């Protein structure tokens, strides 16, 4: 049985499957498109929302160090992703990489994990976007009824109509084509980066050095009734659950990590890239470097403008400018955040549909969802299905409840990819690698350790929810995926079938 659970799909077969006419995605993306995608999804909730939350609750002004710690962990993982994405340029990201190196069951687990990660990420960001739009409407004198603005403040039934509408509109755009998505993203990213640079430059003149004292606030014990919300590592070693201090920086890093999942999504677009061997490493590493520098700069400026204890949780950047008597900047930032979060939602949704599509093409999910649109060459069926489900989820989602669950899923994927690089180097040293992760196996091992450390700094409650989702995934795999696997059924596509454009036809 173990041999069937850990059967691998060789790289050549994975690449050949991408050439089946009915299951082939259109190759239209360049290195610039990928970098824009990465910047588009990275600069979002982390800068516009989570900065205030973690500064106020976990790290104080040292939140800038939390961004550095999260950025280092991501850089280690990014080097592993870059090798895989350039060697196995197939949709599915960590799922596809795992199938080629670790086997079918680990691949299923990571694919199931990514489906949850991207779905919740899209919903969470859509709710954040809705909050900024509602704020702008309020400033203009237009007020949505409580029942249509989300659960908070609503009596009885509450549905966030703005968040749901955003997801549905973006679903339609993704069905029309990834290149259209890239053009829209380029415009929005330009606006978003302009806003971030404005915060850094204008805010630098409004810094009050007293706000940095203390830079690392003293450790504060967490009330006994909130122990499940304390980092798992503190509970494991019997430490008193606490916030702030040095451990608070790592806890903050595990939360703001949500802001760095962009390059993970970039890897899911490998199959739609014109020259993935060259462009994937550039897009992954370039977007990560740009955004890490911007994140650290913004967090330093914002905690210098306003004392961390008074930072807003909902709109920290905008409210920091209000507190210094510059409401015009606040309005400009709110507009930029609202516009910018649209690309985060779109790219997360794109990433999820590509993972779902790849799993379907392999037979682990119904093959019905692996048919591409005859005109647009996009996976329209999973895009529509997931778009509708996420729109419903976004209507009832609370930002504070689900961000950590997205993080643990991403970090788990990082661990699997790093291990996969080591294994594939040993099992397939002959594979042409346009980009090679340096210092293997030392660097991948460091990536695993860094990711595990951040995972252990997430709340125990998050681990519990993650465990439940994984159990459900095992049940689905053994009831459906294992028996329908194309690898298990030996339904590999042949070169002759591809050339004739008739997959499954006679030899």
Tab-separated table of C-alpha atoms in Angstrom:
chain	number	residue	atom	x	y	z
A	1	UNK	CA	0.000	0.000	0.000
A	2	UNK	CA	2.838	2.388	0.851
A	3	UNK	CA	4.170	2.017	-2.696
A	4	UNK	CA	0.906	3.341	-4.128
A	5	UNK	CA	0.661	6.195	-1.627
A	6	UNK	CA	4.143	7.451	-2.487
A	7	UNK	CA	4.138	6.829	-6.234
A	8	UNK	CA	5.634	9.787	-8.060
A	9	UNK	CA	4.768	11.456	-11.340
A	10	UNK	CA	7.956	12.020	-13.290
A	11	UNK	CA	8.814	15.508	-14.494
A	12	UNK	CA	8.709	14.574	-18.177
A	13	UNK	CA	5.144	13.250	-17.820
A	14	UNK	CA	4.047	16.378	-15.950
A	15	UNK	CA	5.381	18.571	-18.747
A	16	UNK	CA	3.856	16.343	-21.445
A	17	UNK	CA	0.420	16.608	-19.808
A	18	UNK	CA	0.555	20.380	-20.225
A	19	UNK	CA	0.588	19.922	-24.007
A	20	UNK	CA	-2.769	18.138	-24.242
A	21	UNK	CA	-4.930	20.527	-26.327
A	22	UNK	CA	-8.007	20.186	-24.106
A	23	UNK	CA	-5.996	20.678	-20.908
A	24	UNK	CA	-3.320	23.158	-22.018
A	25	UNK	CA	-3.106	26.685	-20.616
A	26	UNK	CA	-2.090	29.608	-22.806
A	27	UNK	CA	1.528	30.757	-22.394
A	28	UNK	CA	1.471	34.555	-22.298
A	29	UNK	CA	3.372	35.793	-19.223
A	30	UNK	CA	6.838	37.383	-19.087
A	31	UNK	CA	9.274	38.021	-16.222
A	32	UNK	CA	7.818	41.518	-15.853
A	33	UNK	CA	4.286	40.097	-15.641
A	34	UNK	CA	5.388	37.629	-12.952
A	35	UNK	CA	7.162	40.308	-10.932
A	36	UNK	CA	4.073	42.504	-11.148
A	37	UNK	CA	1.922	39.583	-10.028
A	38	UNK	CA	4.238	39.027	-7.077
A	39	UNK	CA	4.323	42.682	-6.045
A	40	UNK	CA	0.582	42.891	-6.655
A	41	UNK	CA	-0.252	40.156	-4.173
A	42	UNK	CA	2.505	40.800	-1.612
A	43	UNK	CA	1.748	44.489	-1.112
A	44	UNK	CA	-1.681	44.282	0.398
A	45	UNK	CA	-3.105	43.161	3.696
A	46	UNK	CA	0.289	42.971	5.379
A	47	UNK	CA	1.094	46.623	4.853
A	48	UNK	CA	-2.381	48.129	4.886
A	49	UNK	CA	-3.963	46.100	7.714
A	50	UNK	CA	-1.725	43.707	9.668
A	51	UNK	CA	1.019	46.243	10.460
A	52	UNK	CA	-1.134	47.916	13.093
A	53	UNK	CA	-2.467	44.649	14.502
A	54	UNK	CA	0.898	43.032	15.221
A	55	UNK	CA	2.524	46.260	16.414
A	56	UNK	CA	-0.287	46.814	18.902
A	57	UNK	CA	-0.655	43.222	20.080
A	58	UNK	CA	2.720	41.520	19.654
A	59	UNK	CA	5.857	43.505	18.834
A	60	UNK	CA	5.487	47.278	19.196
A	61	UNK	CA	7.944	49.263	17.019
A	62	UNK	CA	9.971	46.045	16.627
A	63	UNK	CA	7.392	44.989	14.048
A	64	UNK	CA	10.016	46.069	11.511
A	65	UNK	CA	12.230	43.237	12.820
A	66	UNK	CA	9.263	40.882	12.453
A	67	UNK	CA	9.062	41.791	8.770
A	68	UNK	CA	12.799	41.130	8.439
A	69	UNK	CA	12.438	37.712	10.099
A	70	UNK	CA	9.488	36.782	7.892
A	71	UNK	CA	11.336	38.075	4.827
A	72	UNK	CA	14.411	35.921	5.590
A	73	UNK	CA	12.243	32.814	5.964
A	74	UNK	CA	10.549	33.629	2.669
A	75	UNK	CA	13.884	34.248	0.913
A	76	UNK	CA	15.090	30.780	1.890
A	77	UNK	CA	11.871	29.246	0.597
A	78	UNK	CA	11.933	31.420	-2.541
A	79	UNK	CA	15.299	30.002	-3.591
A	80	UNK	CA	13.808	26.494	-3.365
A	81	UNK	CA	10.673	27.529	-5.261
A	82	UNK	CA	12.784	29.133	-7.992
A	83	UNK	CA	14.587	25.853	-8.720
A	84	UNK	CA	11.385	23.837	-8.846
A	85	UNK	CA	9.403	26.382	-10.891
A	86	UNK	CA	12.143	26.583	-13.538
A	87	UNK	CA	12.679	22.804	-13.618
A	88	UNK	CA	9.017	21.727	-13.506
A	89	UNK	CA	7.120	24.588	-15.250
A	90	UNK	CA	3.687	23.129	-14.585
A	91	UNK	CA	0.609	24.647	-12.922
A	92	UNK	CA	0.103	23.692	-9.308
A	93	UNK	CA	3.181	25.078	-7.567
A	94	UNK	CA	4.081	23.087	-4.435
A	95	UNK	CA	1.513	20.404	-5.316
A	96	UNK	CA	3.202	19.612	-8.634
A	97	UNK	CA	6.672	19.825	-7.104
A	98	UNK	CA	5.676	17.384	-4.357
A	99	UNK	CA	4.187	14.913	-6.850
A	100	UNK	CA	7.517	14.811	-8.704
A	101	UNK	CA	9.655	14.324	-5.587
A	102	UNK	CA	7.767	13.077	-2.517
A	103	UNK	CA	4.890	11.082	-3.991
A	104	UNK	CA	1.132	11.168	-4.493
A	105	UNK	CA	-0.119	11.291	-0.902
A	106	UNK	CA	2.233	14.143	0.133
A	107	UNK	CA	1.270	15.930	-3.104
A	108	UNK	CA	-2.413	15.517	-2.316
A	109	UNK	CA	-1.894	16.809	1.223
A	110	UNK	CA	-0.074	19.910	0.018
A	111	UNK	CA	-2.610	20.491	-2.770
A	112	UNK	CA	-5.463	20.219	-0.285
A	113	UNK	CA	-3.569	22.614	1.955
A	114	UNK	CA	-3.065	25.138	-0.867
A	115	UNK	CA	-6.750	25.059	-1.806
A	116	UNK	CA	-7.588	26.096	1.763
A	117	UNK	CA	-4.751	28.636	1.922
A	118	UNK	CA	-5.726	30.503	-1.231
A	119	UNK	CA	-9.481	30.292	-0.582
A	120	UNK	CA	-9.221	31.759	2.906
A	121	UNK	CA	-6.599	34.266	1.750
A	122	UNK	CA	-8.919	35.532	-0.978
A	123	UNK	CA	-11.853	35.780	1.425
A	124	UNK	CA	-9.831	37.556	4.124
A	125	UNK	CA	-8.430	40.130	1.713
A	126	UNK	CA	-11.859	40.701	0.160
A	127	UNK	CA	-13.184	41.549	3.621
A	128	UNK	CA	-10.306	43.977	4.147
A	129	UNK	CA	-11.050	45.591	0.787
A	130	UNK	CA	-14.707	45.881	1.720
A	131	UNK	CA	-13.787	47.716	4.915
A	132	UNK	CA	-11.781	50.341	3.028
A	133	UNK	CA	-14.541	50.812	0.437
A	134	UNK	CA	-17.179	51.166	3.160
A	135	UNK	CA	-14.985	53.782	4.852
A	136	UNK	CA	-14.631	55.759	1.624
A	137	UNK	CA	-18.394	55.575	1.054
A	138	UNK	CA	-19.020	56.792	4.597
A	139	UNK	CA	-16.727	59.763	3.971
A	140	UNK	CA	-18.819	60.582	0.904
A	141	UNK	CA	-22.028	60.369	2.940
A	142	UNK	CA	-23.168	56.989	1.580
A	143	UNK	CA	-23.840	54.328	4.169
A	144	UNK	CA	-24.514	50.668	3.502
A	145	UNK	CA	-27.122	48.935	5.696
A	146	UNK	CA	-25.510	46.943	8.521
A	147	UNK	CA	-26.944	43.715	7.115
A	148	UNK	CA	-24.971	44.251	3.869
A	149	UNK	CA	-21.679	45.371	5.372
A	150	UNK	CA	-20.591	42.170	7.101
A	151	UNK	CA	-21.281	40.587	10.427
A	152	UNK	CA	-19.814	43.238	12.672
A	153	UNK	CA	-22.470	45.694	13.707
A	154	UNK	CA	-25.253	43.763	12.056
A	155	UNK	CA	-28.206	42.459	14.043
A	156	UNK	CA	-29.189	38.936	13.062
A	157	UNK	CA	-28.280	38.051	9.478
A	158	UNK	CA	-25.284	39.875	8.061
A	159	UNK	CA	-23.633	39.455	4.663
A	160	UNK	CA	-20.711	41.484	3.304
A	161	UNK	CA	-22.096	42.279	-0.128
A	162	UNK	CA	-19.043	44.300	-1.208
A	163	UNK	CA	-16.589	41.480	-0.468
A	164	UNK	CA	-18.735	38.929	-2.290
A	165	UNK	CA	-19.230	41.230	-5.297
A	166	UNK	CA	-15.477	41.811	-5.616
A	167	UNK	CA	-14.748	38.077	-5.755
A	168	UNK	CA	-17.409	37.502	-8.416
A	169	UNK	CA	-16.121	40.327	-10.636
A	170	UNK	CA	-12.547	39.052	-10.374
A	171	UNK	CA	-13.755	35.551	-11.206
A	172	UNK	CA	-15.136	36.871	-14.478
A	173	UNK	CA	-11.848	38.624	-15.292
A	174	UNK	CA	-9.852	35.432	-14.680
A	175	UNK	CA	-12.148	33.445	-16.952
A	176	UNK	CA	-11.466	35.929	-19.785
A	177	UNK	CA	-7.725	35.362	-19.618
A	178	UNK	CA	-4.584	35.623	-17.507
A	179	UNK	CA	-3.010	38.238	-19.789
A	180	UNK	CA	-5.983	40.563	-19.212
A	181	UNK	CA	-5.480	39.919	-15.507
A	182	UNK	CA	-1.810	40.885	-15.851
A	183	UNK	CA	-2.658	44.191	-17.569
A	184	UNK	CA	-5.176	45.154	-14.914
A	185	UNK	CA	-2.704	44.138	-12.220
A	186	UNK	CA	0.046	46.312	-13.739
A	187	UNK	CA	-2.145	49.402	-13.507
A	188	UNK	CA	-3.272	48.681	-9.977
A	189	UNK	CA	0.252	47.827	-8.787
A	190	UNK	CA	1.497	51.192	-10.091
A	191	UNK	CA	-1.135	52.949	-7.949
A	192	UNK	CA	-0.357	50.772	-4.940
A	193	UNK	CA	3.417	51.279	-5.065
A	194	UNK	CA	2.853	55.035	-5.416
A	195	UNK	CA	0.784	54.989	-2.222
A	196	UNK	CA	3.420	52.989	-0.342
A	197	UNK	CA	6.212	55.327	-1.447
A	198	UNK	CA	4.058	58.278	-0.386
A	199	UNK	CA	3.697	56.773	3.083
A	200	UNK	CA	7.454	56.275	3.363
A	201	UNK	CA	8.525	59.677	2.032
A	202	UNK	CA	5.810	61.859	3.576
A	203	UNK	CA	5.725	59.910	6.837
A	204	UNK	CA	9.494	60.209	7.295
A	205	UNK	CA	9.026	63.947	7.962
A	206	UNK	CA	6.409	63.236	10.644
A	207	UNK	CA	8.366	60.773	12.795
A	208	UNK	CA	8.576	61.439	16.517
A	209	UNK	CA	11.542	59.619	18.034
A	210	UNK	CA	9.750	59.245	21.372
A	211	UNK	CA	7.345	56.782	19.740
A	212	UNK	CA	10.178	54.260	19.416
A	213	UNK	CA	10.585	54.070	23.192
A	214	UNK	CA	10.478	51.228	24.040
A	215	UNK	CA	11.469	49.695	20.709
A	216	UNK	CA	10.898	46.181	22.086
A	217	UNK	CA	8.116	46.414	24.721
A	218	UNK	CA	8.409	44.305	27.857
A	219	UNK	CA	6.866	40.844	27.885
A	220	UNK	CA	3.218	40.758	29.002
A	221	UNK	CA	1.522	37.585	30.254
A	222	UNK	CA	-1.541	36.400	28.346
A	223	UNK	CA	-4.708	35.934	30.498
A	224	UNK	CA	-5.349	32.295	31.418
A	225	UNK	CA	-8.610	32.152	29.480
A	226	UNK	CA	-6.805	32.990	26.219
A	227	UNK	CA	-4.182	30.212	26.383
A	228	UNK	CA	-5.266	28.626	23.077
A	229	UNK	CA	-4.500	31.938	21.390
A	230	UNK	CA	-0.914	31.832	22.699
A	231	UNK	CA	1.914	30.565	20.445
A	232	UNK	CA	2.090	26.768	20.378
A	233	UNK	CA	5.795	26.745	21.254
A	234	UNK	CA	5.088	28.459	24.587
A	235	UNK	CA	2.519	25.825	25.498
A	236	UNK	CA	4.808	22.973	24.369
A	237	UNK	CA	7.603	23.992	26.726
A	238	UNK	CA	5.337	25.058	29.569
A	239	UNK	CA	6.263	28.725	29.259
A	240	UNK	CA	3.792	31.275	30.556
A	241	UNK	CA	1.765	32.442	27.504
A	242	UNK	CA	2.862	35.980	26.700
A	243	UNK	CA	3.061	38.771	24.134
A	244	UNK	CA	5.763	41.343	23.310
A	245	UNK	CA	9.428	40.895	24.188
A	246	UNK	CA	11.722	38.900	21.902
A	247	UNK	CA	9.160	36.104	21.527
A	248	UNK	CA	6.609	38.720	20.545
A	249	UNK	CA	8.748	39.591	17.523
A	250	UNK	CA	8.627	35.979	16.315
A	251	UNK	CA	4.901	35.774	16.994
A	252	UNK	CA	4.461	38.955	14.944
A	253	UNK	CA	6.632	37.463	12.174
A	254	UNK	CA	4.391	34.395	12.021
A	255	UNK	CA	1.352	36.691	11.600
A	256	UNK	CA	2.751	39.243	9.132
A	257	UNK	CA	3.984	36.252	7.154
A	258	UNK	CA	0.523	36.447	5.540
A	259	UNK	CA	1.892	39.430	3.652
A	260	UNK	CA	4.616	37.420	1.898
A	261	UNK	CA	2.667	34.697	0.125
A	262	UNK	CA	2.970	36.444	-3.235
A	263	UNK	CA	5.906	34.524	-4.688
A	264	UNK	CA	4.172	31.295	-3.692
A	265	UNK	CA	1.335	32.331	-6.006
A	266	UNK	CA	3.763	33.358	-8.756
A	267	UNK	CA	4.959	29.738	-8.913
A	268	UNK	CA	1.423	28.555	-9.749
A	269	UNK	CA	1.608	30.496	-13.046
A	270	UNK	CA	4.699	28.626	-14.308
A	271	UNK	CA	2.731	26.803	-16.996
A	272	UNK	CA	1.433	30.093	-18.421
A	273	UNK	CA	4.904	31.654	-18.674
A	274	UNK	CA	6.570	31.968	-22.083
A	275	UNK	CA	10.092	31.214	-20.822
A	276	UNK	CA	9.676	29.725	-17.331
A	277	UNK	CA	13.280	28.521	-17.045
A	278	UNK	CA	14.514	32.102	-17.185
A	279	UNK	CA	11.546	34.148	-16.000
A	280	UNK	CA	10.236	32.218	-12.971
A	281	UNK	CA	13.329	32.781	-10.769
A	282	UNK	CA	13.376	36.466	-11.762
A	283	UNK	CA	9.696	36.951	-10.960
A	284	UNK	CA	9.819	35.070	-7.650
A	285	UNK	CA	12.998	36.586	-6.220
A	286	UNK	CA	12.480	40.063	-7.685
A	287	UNK	CA	9.004	40.565	-6.254
A	288	UNK	CA	10.087	39.286	-2.828
A	289	UNK	CA	13.092	41.622	-2.630
A	290	UNK	CA	11.121	44.712	-3.673
A	291	UNK	CA	8.329	44.104	-1.193
A	292	UNK	CA	10.512	43.210	1.787
A	293	UNK	CA	12.345	46.534	1.517
A	294	UNK	CA	9.049	48.433	1.267
A	295	UNK	CA	7.520	46.562	4.213
A	296	UNK	CA	10.386	47.281	6.572
A	297	UNK	CA	10.459	50.958	5.577
A	298	UNK	CA	6.697	51.413	6.057
A	299	UNK	CA	6.644	49.702	9.460
A	300	UNK	CA	9.495	51.904	10.709
A	301	UNK	CA	7.749	55.071	9.512
A	302	UNK	CA	4.272	54.224	10.827
A	303	UNK	CA	5.422	53.230	14.330
A	304	UNK	CA	7.471	56.442	14.395
A	305	UNK	CA	4.483	58.589	13.454
A	306	UNK	CA	2.143	57.176	16.098
A	307	UNK	CA	2.837	55.242	19.299
A	308	UNK	CA	2.260	51.528	18.718
A	309	UNK	CA	-0.327	51.330	21.519
A	310	UNK	CA	-2.549	53.831	19.685
A	311	UNK	CA	-2.257	52.386	16.177
A	312	UNK	CA	-5.501	51.505	14.451
A	313	UNK	CA	-6.179	47.838	13.733
A	314	UNK	CA	-8.438	48.414	10.706
A	315	UNK	CA	-6.504	51.121	8.817
A	316	UNK	CA	-3.205	51.817	10.608
A	317	UNK	CA	-1.503	53.735	7.784
A	318	UNK	CA	-4.393	56.080	7.085
A	319	UNK	CA	-5.148	56.684	10.760
A	320	UNK	CA	-1.487	57.393	11.550
A	321	UNK	CA	-1.611	60.340	9.145
A	322	UNK	CA	-4.899	61.495	10.660
A	323	UNK	CA	-3.293	61.490	14.096
A	324	UNK	CA	-0.580	63.872	12.845
A	325	UNK	CA	-3.113	66.279	11.339
A	326	UNK	CA	-2.836	65.227	7.686
A	327	UNK	CA	-6.266	63.862	6.722
A	328	UNK	CA	-5.612	64.336	2.972
A	329	UNK	CA	-2.902	61.703	3.075
A	330	UNK	CA	-5.268	59.446	4.996
A	331	UNK	CA	-7.870	59.628	2.228
A	332	UNK	CA	-5.233	58.995	-0.440
A	333	UNK	CA	-3.955	55.933	1.427
A	334	UNK	CA	-7.456	54.548	1.908
A	335	UNK	CA	-8.085	54.878	-1.821
A	336	UNK	CA	-4.764	53.206	-2.658
A	337	UNK	CA	-5.424	50.390	-0.217
A	338	UNK	CA	-8.889	49.750	-1.625
A	339	UNK	CA	-7.537	49.673	-5.178
A	340	UNK	CA	-4.473	47.657	-4.214
A	341	UNK	CA	-6.301	44.904	-2.375
A	342	UNK	CA	-8.206	44.042	-5.565
A	343	UNK	CA	-5.041	42.612	-7.124
A	344	UNK	CA	-4.290	40.611	-3.995
A	345	UNK	CA	-7.705	38.955	-4.247
A	346	UNK	CA	-7.358	38.316	-7.965
A	347	UNK	CA	-3.924	36.716	-7.781
A	348	UNK	CA	-4.815	34.549	-4.787
A	349	UNK	CA	-7.892	33.369	-6.677
A	350	UNK	CA	-5.735	32.695	-9.748
A	351	UNK	CA	-3.339	30.630	-7.647
A	352	UNK	CA	-6.090	28.530	-6.157
A	353	UNK	CA	-7.758	27.746	-9.474
A	354	UNK	CA	-4.407	26.614	-10.941
A	355	UNK	CA	-3.767	24.216	-8.062
A	356	UNK	CA	-7.320	22.839	-8.330
A	357	UNK	CA	-6.883	22.540	-12.116
A	358	UNK	CA	-3.598	20.631	-11.762
A	359	UNK	CA	-5.088	18.206	-9.226
A	360	UNK	CA	-8.057	17.647	-11.522
A	361	UNK	CA	-5.833	17.004	-14.541
A	362	UNK	CA	-4.064	14.301	-12.521
A	363	UNK	CA	-7.387	12.668	-11.653
A	364	UNK	CA	-7.167	13.346	-7.913
A	365	UNK	CA	-10.206	15.608	-8.327
A	366	UNK	CA	-12.894	15.110	-11.037
A	367	UNK	CA	-11.403	15.489	-14.534
A	368	UNK	CA	-14.426	17.618	-15.473
A	369	UNK	CA	-12.609	20.587	-13.937
A	370	UNK	CA	-9.457	20.193	-16.055
A	371	UNK	CA	-11.098	21.189	-19.358
A	372	UNK	CA	-9.933	24.638	-20.505
A	373	UNK	CA	-12.195	27.166	-22.221
A	374	UNK	CA	-12.055	26.628	-26.018
A	375	UNK	CA	-11.562	30.343	-26.695
A	376	UNK	CA	-9.834	31.866	-23.654
A	377	UNK	CA	-7.714	28.788	-22.771
A	378	UNK	CA	-8.368	29.302	-19.065
A	379	UNK	CA	-9.600	26.750	-16.497
A	380	UNK	CA	-13.066	28.311	-16.477
A	381	UNK	CA	-14.898	25.525	-14.650
A	382	UNK	CA	-12.867	25.508	-11.422
A	383	UNK	CA	-12.575	29.294	-11.630
A	384	UNK	CA	-16.360	29.745	-11.616
A	385	UNK	CA	-16.960	27.071	-8.975
A	386	UNK	CA	-14.334	28.361	-6.575
A	387	UNK	CA	-15.208	31.991	-7.263
A	388	UNK	CA	-18.820	31.453	-6.218
A	389	UNK	CA	-17.845	29.466	-3.103
A	390	UNK	CA	-15.278	32.049	-2.017
A	391	UNK	CA	-17.750	34.886	-2.637
A	392	UNK	CA	-20.136	33.197	-0.222
A	393	UNK	CA	-17.311	32.602	2.266
A	394	UNK	CA	-16.168	36.221	2.012
A	395	UNK	CA	-19.665	37.385	2.861
A	396	UNK	CA	-19.424	35.724	6.267
A	397	UNK	CA	-15.666	35.902	6.981
A	398	UNK	CA	-14.014	37.631	9.933
A	399	UNK	CA	-10.482	38.869	9.183
A	400	UNK	CA	-9.102	38.168	12.636
A	401	UNK	CA	-10.200	34.527	12.690
A	402	UNK	CA	-8.649	33.222	9.486
A	403	UNK	CA	-5.391	35.060	8.674
A	404	UNK	CA	-3.330	32.738	10.891
A	405	UNK	CA	-4.825	29.667	9.180
A	406	UNK	CA	-3.598	30.982	5.834
A	407	UNK	CA	-0.111	31.405	7.304
A	408	UNK	CA	0.209	27.869	8.639
A	409	UNK	CA	-0.845	26.501	5.263
A	410	UNK	CA	1.770	28.573	3.449
A	411	UNK	CA	4.543	27.628	5.865
A	412	UNK	CA	3.635	23.962	5.543
A	413	UNK	CA	3.998	24.286	1.762
A	414	UNK	CA	7.422	25.887	2.236
A	415	UNK	CA	8.580	22.918	4.328
A	416	UNK	CA	7.449	20.419	1.704
A	417	UNK	CA	9.062	22.295	-1.196
A	418	UNK	CA	12.409	22.598	0.604
A	419	UNK	CA	12.444	18.869	1.349
A	420	UNK	CA	11.448	18.176	-2.247
A	421	UNK	CA	14.468	20.067	-3.606
A	422	UNK	CA	16.823	17.836	-1.612
A	423	UNK	CA	15.074	14.631	-2.702
A	424	UNK	CA	14.848	15.556	-6.401
A	425	UNK	CA	18.541	16.480	-6.456
A	426	UNK	CA	19.310	12.908	-5.335
A	427	UNK	CA	16.705	11.023	-7.385
A	428	UNK	CA	16.959	13.049	-10.608
A	429	UNK	CA	20.405	14.671	-10.804
A	430	UNK	CA	20.119	14.466	-14.612
A	431	UNK	CA	17.285	17.004	-14.877
A	432	UNK	CA	18.239	20.297	-16.594
A	433	UNK	CA	17.982	23.044	-13.995
A	434	UNK	CA	17.989	26.624	-15.307
A	435	UNK	CA	18.192	27.834	-11.707
A	436	UNK	CA	19.872	25.877	-8.927
A	437	UNK	CA	19.221	26.543	-5.250
A	438	UNK	CA	22.639	27.300	-3.715
A	439	UNK	CA	24.218	25.291	-0.884
A	440	UNK	CA	21.983	22.218	-1.106
A	441	UNK	CA	21.169	20.587	1.286
A	442	UNK	CA	22.172	23.254	3.848
A	443	UNK	CA	19.952	26.056	2.532
A	444	UNK	CA	16.786	23.910	2.139
A	445	UNK	CA	17.318	22.560	5.671
A	446	UNK	CA	17.580	26.133	6.967
A	447	UNK	CA	14.349	26.904	5.076
A	448	UNK	CA	12.590	23.984	6.782
A	449	UNK	CA	13.796	25.057	10.218
A	450	UNK	CA	12.810	28.708	9.670
A	451	UNK	CA	9.331	27.745	8.482
A	452	UNK	CA	8.804	25.306	11.355
A	453	UNK	CA	9.890	27.962	13.842
A	454	UNK	CA	7.320	30.420	12.522
A	455	UNK	CA	4.662	27.695	12.528
A	456	UNK	CA	5.354	26.974	16.193
A	457	UNK	CA	4.839	30.646	16.952
A	458	UNK	CA	1.269	30.504	15.639
A	459	UNK	CA	-1.585	30.023	18.131
A	460	UNK	CA	-2.465	26.487	19.263
A	461	UNK	CA	-6.022	27.176	18.099
A	462	UNK	CA	-4.715	27.622	14.550
A	463	UNK	CA	-2.973	24.253	14.690
A	464	UNK	CA	-6.237	22.637	15.786
A	465	UNK	CA	-8.177	24.083	12.833
A	466	UNK	CA	-5.392	23.115	10.451
A	467	UNK	CA	-5.414	19.548	11.782
A	468	UNK	CA	-9.169	19.250	11.202
A	469	UNK	CA	-8.790	20.403	7.580
A	470	UNK	CA	-5.988	17.870	7.009
A	471	UNK	CA	-8.125	15.031	8.403
A	472	UNK	CA	-10.903	15.959	5.973
A	473	UNK	CA	-8.309	15.931	3.180
A	474	UNK	CA	-7.187	12.395	4.050
A	475	UNK	CA	-10.791	11.202	3.937
A	476	UNK	CA	-11.376	12.750	0.486
A	477	UNK	CA	-8.145	11.251	-0.866
A	478	UNK	CA	-8.899	7.697	0.266
A	479	UNK	CA	-12.541	7.877	-0.841
A	480	UNK	CA	-11.870	9.420	-4.268
A	481	UNK	CA	-8.385	10.603	-5.219
A	482	UNK	CA	-6.432	7.370	-4.667
A	483	UNK	CA	-8.709	5.269	-6.882
A	484	UNK	CA	-9.042	7.897	-9.648
A	485	UNK	CA	-5.379	8.875	-9.902
A	486	UNK	CA	-4.182	8.836	-13.523
A	487	UNK	CA	-0.736	7.782	-12.358
A	488	UNK	CA	-2.280	4.878	-10.468
A	489	UNK	CA	-4.346	3.889	-13.500
A	490	UNK	CA	-1.344	4.254	-15.829
A	491	UNK	CA	-3.224	6.748	-18.007
A	492	UNK	CA	-0.134	8.695	-19.004
A	493	UNK	CA	-0.390	10.904	-22.055
A	494	UNK	CA	1.825	9.853	-24.961
A	495	UNK	CA	3.668	12.156	-27.352
A	496	UNK	CA	1.679	10.718	-30.273
A	497	UNK	CA	-1.605	11.621	-28.577
A	498	UNK	CA	-0.444	15.167	-28.042
A	499	UNK	CA	0.645	15.568	-31.643
A	500	UNK	CA	-2.697	14.251	-32.922
A	501	UNK	CA	-4.593	16.417	-30.447
A	502	UNK	CA	-6.597	13.388	-29.319
A	503	UNK	CA	-5.704	12.423	-25.760
A	504	UNK	CA	-6.828	8.873	-25.067
A	505	UNK	CA	-6.991	7.978	-28.742
A	506	UNK	CA	-5.408	4.902	-30.320
A	507	UNK	CA	-1.671	4.699	-30.794
